[in-house]
Amino acid sequence: MNILFAASEAVPLAKTGGLADVAGALPKALNRRGIDARVVLPKYEEIPEALLESFEQVAHFNVYFGWRKQYCGLLKGSLDGVVYYLIDNEFYFKRRGLYGYGDDAERFVFFCFAVMEAVRYMDFHPSVVHCHDWQTGLIPFLLKTRYAYDPAWAYAKSVFTIHNLKYQGLFGIDLLKELLGTGDDMFTSDRLEFHGAASCMKGGLVFADKLTTVSGTYAEEIQTDYFGEGLDSLLRYRSGDLIGIVNGIDDELFDPMNDPALHSPYRDSLSRKRKNKVELQRELGLPQSETVPLIGIVSRLVEQKGFDLIAATFEELLQLEDAEYAILGAGEERYEHFFKEMATRYPDKVALRLGYDDRLARLIYAGSDLFAMPSKFEPCGLSQLLALRYRSVPIVRETGGLKDTIQAYDEYTGEGNGFSFANYNAHDYMYTVRRALSLYRNEEAWKQIVRNGSKEDYSWNRSARAYISVYSQLAAHRKEKEPWPVIL
């Protein structure tokens, strides 16, 4: 089975968020299971030159869309056993950063058309094209319309993965109409139109053969008005084609036994883990103690991540509990200012580092006893999985992937790998933190919680099996049996 991943970013080439982790790690896991999975993405200026050394140009051609005729180069290379294709156009992609430009609509419509054309020049015929988020949402649309009978795409099916429904790629209808070269009939509420705008995300939601999202709970949540971002009725209509699959983590890349960022390698030894805590405390200027509980936070400092709850209870918890905090992240100015003030007022309990530092992030996962993640919503979440991998116990709100991966500890049965609360309010969050700190002081209970977390398998191998099941359902049907009408 041949799977082509079309994504706007993928590690190790380009990354701004969790999408890149999925597009980089899932193909690797699929290849280990006998699938030929390859990745196509834009050739951004930010891609490190050292990684580009393994690429060679295999074709160049013109892409026609709207009234435009644009050059496109196609590069091919292999990294970590995965074949990558790069779409090369300096006008659109030789810029700082990946997104946020005034012509993003044109840039990613070009990318979608370029992917459709590039298949002609690949030594590879995809059975399934797997698209991710709004930047590639128009590929399923093109597959059902302009390329419906194109031999290069004969029998190919499409999967569209929603990583975050909040970002929909909304642009003016006239602009998208002109870029796609289509008429008014494509911009109705049951196709690409969305509240007077054109939605690239709907290209995937309406026209893809299968829909996935990054956790089972998030798949349920987005079918409700609260989480559905105005698309809940469409997602309920397509619920039979929608499945939630929890993301994985690369257990080779994130391995506390072989992580160069750590002072003391370990697997399940709490005594060795605590040596990393002391090293973290030393580096951050906190009092060094193996016994004082340390709560880690590695996150964007934004409301979505629950920082209004954290801020509302932070000082009271500092006064009530003997615990330390190690915080790494950047985001909204109000939260940055708040934590700066807390670090100044409580220098023996709070250490703050603004920005992102991969080495320090790994040391926080390894050195923390607890990891706070009380998100307002969280499609999947990666940090709680990394916390489990590094034997740090998560404190989460029961939403999206957090609900699917973290089970609240039950003192009576001994089951559970973390602490959780359901209602989004500061009182419940504070109660949960205090309960976690209380159990930390019970050595036998704490060992049991950590042991429970160590048994979980959230590697990409688990996720890959679920995706193979989705692909297999599609591969069993030839295009002549397509249940969706082909729209010309």
XYZ file of C-alpha atoms in Angstrom:
488
model
C 0.000 0.000 0.000
C 1.366 3.422 -0.983
C 0.499 6.434 1.183
C 1.443 10.001 0.261
C 1.394 12.443 3.169
C 0.684 15.993 2.001
C 1.501 18.430 4.786
C 2.607 22.014 5.242
C 5.301 20.976 7.736
C 7.072 17.837 8.898
C 9.986 17.097 11.215
C 12.908 17.178 10.808
C 12.556 19.636 7.906
C 10.152 22.316 9.180
C 8.081 22.697 12.329
C 5.805 25.194 14.047
C 3.511 22.788 15.914
C 2.309 19.252 16.542
C 1.285 18.726 12.911
C 4.981 18.487 12.017
C 5.527 15.721 14.570
C 2.696 13.662 13.081
C 3.769 14.181 9.465
C 7.348 13.247 10.328
C 6.898 10.355 12.755
C 3.797 8.531 11.471
C 5.279 7.715 8.008
C 8.348 6.265 9.751
C 6.137 4.012 11.878
C 4.075 2.980 8.842
C 7.213 2.075 6.896
C 8.291 -0.220 9.722
C 5.005 -2.073 9.219
C 5.520 -2.633 5.490
C 3.674 0.422 4.143
C 5.417 2.659 1.592
C 4.644 6.031 3.173
C 6.205 9.184 1.728
C 5.843 12.885 2.514
C 5.483 15.967 0.312
C 5.795 19.517 1.675
C 6.973 22.958 0.525
C 10.691 23.722 0.260
C 10.846 26.502 2.830
C 13.807 28.793 3.303
C 13.958 27.653 6.937
C 14.831 24.049 6.068
C 18.421 23.509 7.302
C 20.995 23.318 4.518
C 22.529 20.229 6.100
C 19.269 18.333 5.582
C 18.946 19.497 1.974
C 22.274 17.908 1.055
C 20.566 14.538 0.634
C 17.994 15.943 -1.829
C 18.218 16.062 -5.596
C 15.928 17.633 -8.161
C 13.978 14.986 -10.041
C 11.694 17.184 -12.162
C 10.528 20.678 -12.936
C 7.228 21.651 -14.513
C 4.647 24.417 -14.669
C 1.588 24.613 -12.446
C -1.511 26.280 -13.878
C -4.101 27.627 -11.454
C -6.446 30.548 -11.910
C -4.780 32.738 -14.519
C -1.331 31.853 -13.181
C 1.485 29.818 -14.654
C 4.057 29.099 -11.951
C 7.340 27.209 -12.023
C 7.588 24.193 -9.735
C 10.661 22.150 -8.947
C 10.377 18.703 -7.379
C 13.151 17.502 -5.086
C 13.488 14.044 -3.584
C 15.510 12.863 -0.608
C 15.510 10.346 2.210
C 15.722 11.082 5.940
C 15.442 8.486 8.715
C 14.286 5.940 6.162
C 11.400 8.099 4.897
C 11.273 9.497 1.354
C 10.458 13.217 1.260
C 9.460 15.303 -1.746
C 9.855 19.075 -1.675
C 7.778 21.468 -3.773
C 10.160 24.232 -4.837
C 8.948 27.712 -5.737
C 10.989 30.593 -4.365
C 8.272 33.192 -4.949
C 5.923 31.422 -2.526
C 8.232 29.655 -0.092
C 11.592 31.432 0.094
C 10.456 33.559 3.034
C 10.981 33.758 6.760
C 8.502 31.630 8.626
C 5.958 29.191 7.285
C 2.678 31.077 7.671
C 1.196 34.479 8.318
C 1.552 36.132 4.915
C -1.131 38.127 3.123
C -1.033 35.741 0.177
C -1.275 32.497 2.192
C -4.369 31.534 0.209
C -2.441 31.728 -3.062
C 0.627 30.010 -1.576
C -1.251 26.948 -0.387
C -3.631 26.705 -3.335
C -0.451 26.578 -5.432
C 0.927 23.879 -3.128
C -2.240 21.782 -3.496
C -2.161 22.031 -7.291
C 1.591 21.342 -7.291
C 1.085 18.121 -5.310
C -1.561 16.974 -7.775
C 0.818 17.592 -10.690
C 3.959 16.315 -8.965
C 2.612 12.756 -8.766
C 3.201 12.485 -12.525
C 6.945 12.832 -11.867
C 7.243 10.505 -8.873
C 8.334 6.869 -9.084
C 5.394 6.218 -6.821
C 1.636 5.886 -7.327
C -0.311 6.691 -4.134
C -3.197 4.472 -3.086
C -4.164 7.107 -0.529
C -3.223 10.769 -0.176
C -3.292 11.722 3.500
C -3.862 15.465 3.973
C -3.430 17.528 7.122
C -5.252 20.702 8.200
C -6.461 23.567 6.025
C -3.223 24.061 4.093
C -3.853 20.794 2.216
C -7.642 20.723 2.560
C -8.180 21.498 -1.115
C -6.397 18.343 -2.306
C -9.451 16.101 -1.605
C -11.565 18.747 -3.366
C -9.307 18.677 -6.438
C -9.247 14.882 -6.385
C -13.050 14.812 -6.650
C -13.299 17.592 -9.244
C -10.542 18.591 -11.664
C -8.507 15.390 -11.238
C -11.442 12.986 -10.922
C -10.535 11.074 -14.092
C -6.842 11.883 -14.284
C -4.802 8.676 -14.862
C -2.089 9.937 -12.485
C -4.609 9.662 -9.666
C -6.469 6.547 -10.827
C -8.183 4.795 -7.928
C -6.563 7.068 -5.327
C -8.515 7.878 -2.172
C -8.078 10.645 0.370
C -7.875 10.926 4.152
C -8.087 14.303 5.869
C -6.813 14.777 9.423
C -8.059 17.609 11.627
C -5.296 18.668 13.999
C -7.062 21.786 15.268
C -10.497 22.757 13.962
C -10.005 26.329 15.119
C -7.696 27.110 12.183
C -9.811 26.773 9.050
C -8.058 28.703 6.287
C -10.854 31.222 5.683
C -10.498 33.553 2.698
C -12.711 35.602 0.429
C -14.971 33.657 -1.902
C -13.969 35.718 -4.941
C -10.293 35.057 -4.245
C -10.705 31.282 -3.883
C -13.024 31.158 -6.877
C -10.369 32.864 -8.987
C -7.488 30.738 -7.640
C -9.341 27.460 -8.138
C -10.897 28.425 -11.454
C -14.347 27.281 -10.344
C -17.823 28.737 -10.497
C -20.369 29.795 -7.887
C -21.709 26.247 -7.581
C -18.672 25.214 -5.517
C -19.245 27.958 -2.951
C -22.486 26.836 -1.370
C -22.965 25.916 2.284
C -22.699 22.193 1.514
C -19.354 22.654 -0.245
C -16.695 25.353 0.337
C -18.750 28.326 1.582
C -18.631 29.103 5.307
C -20.556 32.075 6.709
C -19.875 34.274 3.706
C -16.251 33.173 3.309
C -14.505 30.287 1.581
C -13.084 27.568 3.820
C -10.053 25.523 2.783
C -10.741 23.235 5.749
C -14.147 22.359 4.271
C -12.399 21.110 1.150
C -11.152 18.258 3.295
C -14.214 17.872 5.510
C -16.669 17.658 2.612
C -14.677 15.862 -0.075
C -12.227 13.500 1.683
C -13.180 9.824 1.743
C -12.269 9.424 5.410
C -11.813 11.957 8.195
C -9.593 11.502 11.205
C -8.687 13.650 14.138
C -6.099 13.293 16.841
C -8.088 11.686 19.662
C -11.359 9.865 20.144
C -12.716 12.417 22.606
C -11.872 15.324 20.294
C -13.719 13.502 17.485
C -16.796 13.512 19.724
C -16.284 17.062 20.985
C -16.087 18.673 17.534
C -19.537 17.314 16.748
C -20.938 19.616 19.445
C -21.732 23.304 19.199
C -19.182 24.289 21.871
C -16.150 22.703 20.200
C -17.373 22.512 16.608
C -16.288 26.013 15.479
C -19.428 26.292 13.348
C -18.732 23.002 11.555
C -20.401 20.647 14.029
C -23.443 19.934 11.839
C -21.198 18.932 8.921
C -19.117 16.729 11.208
C -22.231 15.066 12.603
C -23.343 14.426 9.019
C -19.984 12.796 8.288
C -19.679 11.053 11.649
C -19.714 7.647 9.970
C -16.467 8.550 8.198
C -14.844 10.248 11.212
C -12.501 8.464 13.594
C -10.258 9.726 16.380
C -6.740 8.285 16.632
C -4.458 9.451 19.427
C -1.105 10.764 18.256
C 2.011 8.976 19.368
C 5.488 10.035 20.366
C 8.775 8.954 18.869
C 10.063 6.662 21.610
C 13.547 6.652 20.098
C 13.780 10.440 19.974
C 12.336 10.780 23.478
C 14.091 8.139 25.539
C 15.242 8.979 29.083
C 17.804 6.174 28.878
C 19.529 7.774 25.884
C 18.694 11.471 26.110
C 21.837 13.640 25.980
C 19.955 16.490 27.684
C 19.745 14.546 30.935
C 22.256 14.559 33.753
C 21.438 10.988 34.765
C 19.933 8.451 32.304
C 17.117 6.329 33.726
C 14.087 4.251 32.849
C 12.009 3.384 35.907
C 14.404 4.340 38.685
C 12.913 7.183 40.729
C 16.216 7.701 42.522
C 17.985 8.356 39.205
C 15.111 10.546 38.051
C 15.524 12.651 41.195
C 19.158 13.289 40.307
C 17.810 15.042 37.219
C 15.502 17.049 39.473
C 18.463 18.290 41.473
C 20.283 19.189 38.247
C 17.194 21.070 37.017
C 16.916 22.931 40.325
C 20.601 23.848 40.145
C 20.291 25.130 36.577
C 17.177 27.197 37.347
C 18.463 28.578 40.647
C 15.919 26.796 42.841
C 16.804 25.266 46.222
C 18.155 21.770 45.581
C 16.161 18.984 47.194
C 15.214 15.490 46.069
C 12.159 15.434 48.332
C 10.401 18.743 47.559
C 7.814 18.115 44.803
C 8.534 19.935 41.550
C 5.734 20.789 39.101
C 6.784 21.281 35.493
C 5.076 23.346 32.786
C 6.253 23.390 29.155
C 3.671 25.214 27.089
C 2.545 28.208 25.122
C 1.361 30.703 27.736
C -2.140 31.155 26.339
C -5.667 30.817 27.688
C -6.368 27.662 25.649
C -3.744 25.870 27.737
C -5.579 26.692 30.976
C -3.367 29.503 32.193
C -6.308 31.494 33.519
C -6.872 28.613 35.974
C -3.194 28.386 36.816
C -2.905 32.152 37.360
C -6.064 32.305 39.500
C -4.755 29.709 41.954
C -0.989 30.070 41.643
C -0.154 32.326 44.578
C -2.560 30.590 46.938
C -0.988 27.233 46.106
C 2.472 28.690 46.664
C 1.421 29.796 50.130
C -0.404 26.578 51.031
C 1.954 23.955 49.618
C 5.672 23.286 49.801
C 6.336 22.787 46.090
C 8.503 24.242 43.337
C 7.578 25.221 39.774
C 9.719 25.075 36.627
C 7.991 26.954 33.787
C 9.172 27.118 30.172
C 7.205 28.872 27.442
C 6.099 32.111 25.836
C 2.786 33.564 24.792
C 0.308 36.184 25.906
C 1.871 39.207 27.577
C -0.464 39.058 30.591
C 0.735 35.565 31.488
C 4.386 36.320 30.820
C 4.119 39.352 33.112
C 2.282 37.350 35.789
C 4.877 34.584 35.968
C 7.741 37.089 35.916
C 6.183 38.714 38.972
C 5.695 35.356 40.703
C 9.303 34.343 40.002
C 10.482 37.649 41.472
C 8.311 37.393 44.582
C 8.921 33.679 45.178
C 12.456 33.017 43.875
C 12.802 29.887 46.030
C 9.659 28.338 44.554
C 9.229 29.595 40.980
C 11.661 29.506 38.056
C 10.600 30.944 34.696
C 12.308 30.745 31.323
C 10.551 32.580 28.490
C 10.857 31.143 24.989
C 11.516 27.550 23.996
C 14.627 25.474 24.592
C 14.448 21.799 23.609
C 17.238 20.742 25.963
C 15.642 22.507 28.938
C 12.210 21.126 28.017
C 13.580 17.587 28.188
C 15.242 18.323 31.521
C 11.916 19.637 32.880
C 10.127 16.448 31.791
C 12.866 14.402 33.456
C 13.265 16.551 36.563
C 9.632 17.250 37.411
C 7.522 15.028 39.634
C 4.240 16.444 38.305
C 3.365 18.065 34.995
C 0.501 20.599 34.823
C -1.668 20.747 31.696
C -5.205 21.992 32.591
C -6.208 22.894 29.017
C -9.520 24.471 28.095
C -9.446 22.282 24.993
C -6.727 20.013 23.652
C -7.254 18.056 20.413
C -4.565 15.562 21.394
C -1.667 16.992 23.346
C 1.916 15.826 23.219
C 3.286 17.073 26.524
C 1.287 14.679 28.695
C 2.640 11.747 26.653
C 6.200 13.008 27.030
C 5.588 13.451 30.751
C 4.533 9.798 31.007
C 7.566 8.757 28.981
C 9.848 10.593 31.413
C 7.878 9.312 34.455
C 6.412 12.695 35.387
C 2.796 12.427 36.543
C 0.348 14.620 34.553
C -2.331 16.873 36.048
C -4.877 17.485 33.274
C -8.398 18.581 32.523
C -10.614 15.929 30.967
C -10.822 17.186 27.392
C -9.741 15.854 24.004
C -6.627 13.727 24.015
C -5.964 14.504 27.674
C -9.100 12.589 28.624
C -8.138 9.692 26.354
C -4.599 9.295 27.662
C -4.695 10.237 31.364
C -6.804 8.264 33.835
C -7.320 9.700 37.316
C -5.635 7.718 40.073
C -8.011 5.731 42.287
C -6.649 5.082 45.784
C -8.968 2.086 46.251
C -8.122 0.137 43.099
C -4.597 1.464 42.573
C -5.440 2.217 38.943
C -4.712 5.451 37.088
C -1.660 7.177 35.645
C -2.292 10.792 36.654
C -4.739 13.319 38.062
C -7.661 14.937 36.266
C -10.699 17.152 36.742
C -13.738 17.637 34.528
C -15.119 21.136 35.069
C -13.137 24.084 33.786
C -12.874 26.096 36.979
C -10.084 27.208 39.287
C -11.484 25.482 42.377
C -11.407 22.031 40.762
C -7.924 22.639 39.394
C -6.578 23.679 42.796
C -8.207 20.710 44.516
C -6.613 18.350 41.986
C -3.141 19.860 42.440
C -3.411 19.601 46.221
C -4.587 15.989 45.969
C -1.621 15.185 43.727
C 0.810 16.805 46.158
C -0.754 14.894 49.046
C -0.280 11.571 47.272
C 3.277 12.514 46.341
C 4.058 12.319 50.052
C 2.709 8.738 50.140
C 5.709 6.891 48.747
C 3.971 3.586 47.988
C 1.017 5.263 46.279
C 3.358 7.476 44.285
C 5.421 4.533 43.054
C 2.190 2.848 41.951
C 1.048 5.911 39.961
C 4.413 6.203 38.222
C 4.435 2.450 37.558
C 0.975 2.663 35.997
C 2.155 5.410 33.661
C 5.194 3.407 32.618
C 2.968 0.609 31.279
C 1.258 2.814 28.692
C 2.222 2.462 25.028
C 1.833 5.788 23.271
C 4.455 5.139 20.625
C 3.660 5.733 16.968
C 3.466 1.957 16.451
C 0.119 1.940 18.235
C -1.208 4.848 16.172
C 0.155 3.336 12.946
C -1.969 0.213 13.407
C -5.107 2.348 13.648
C -4.217 4.359 10.530
C -3.477 1.188 8.555
C -7.008 0.048 9.376
C -8.385 3.312 7.913
C -6.248 3.036 4.778
C -7.237 -0.608 4.304
C -10.925 0.284 4.302
C -10.292 2.695 1.434
C -7.938 0.473 -0.533
C -10.648 -2.182 -0.675
C -12.842 0.048 -2.860
C -11.960 0.998 -6.419
C -12.850 4.439 -7.689
C -15.767 3.081 -9.762
C -17.474 2.168 -6.480
C -16.968 5.640 -5.040
C -20.028 6.454 -2.880
C -19.517 10.193 -3.195
C -20.646 11.805 -6.453
C -17.849 13.004 -8.684
C -18.405 16.721 -9.276
C -17.296 18.104 -12.599
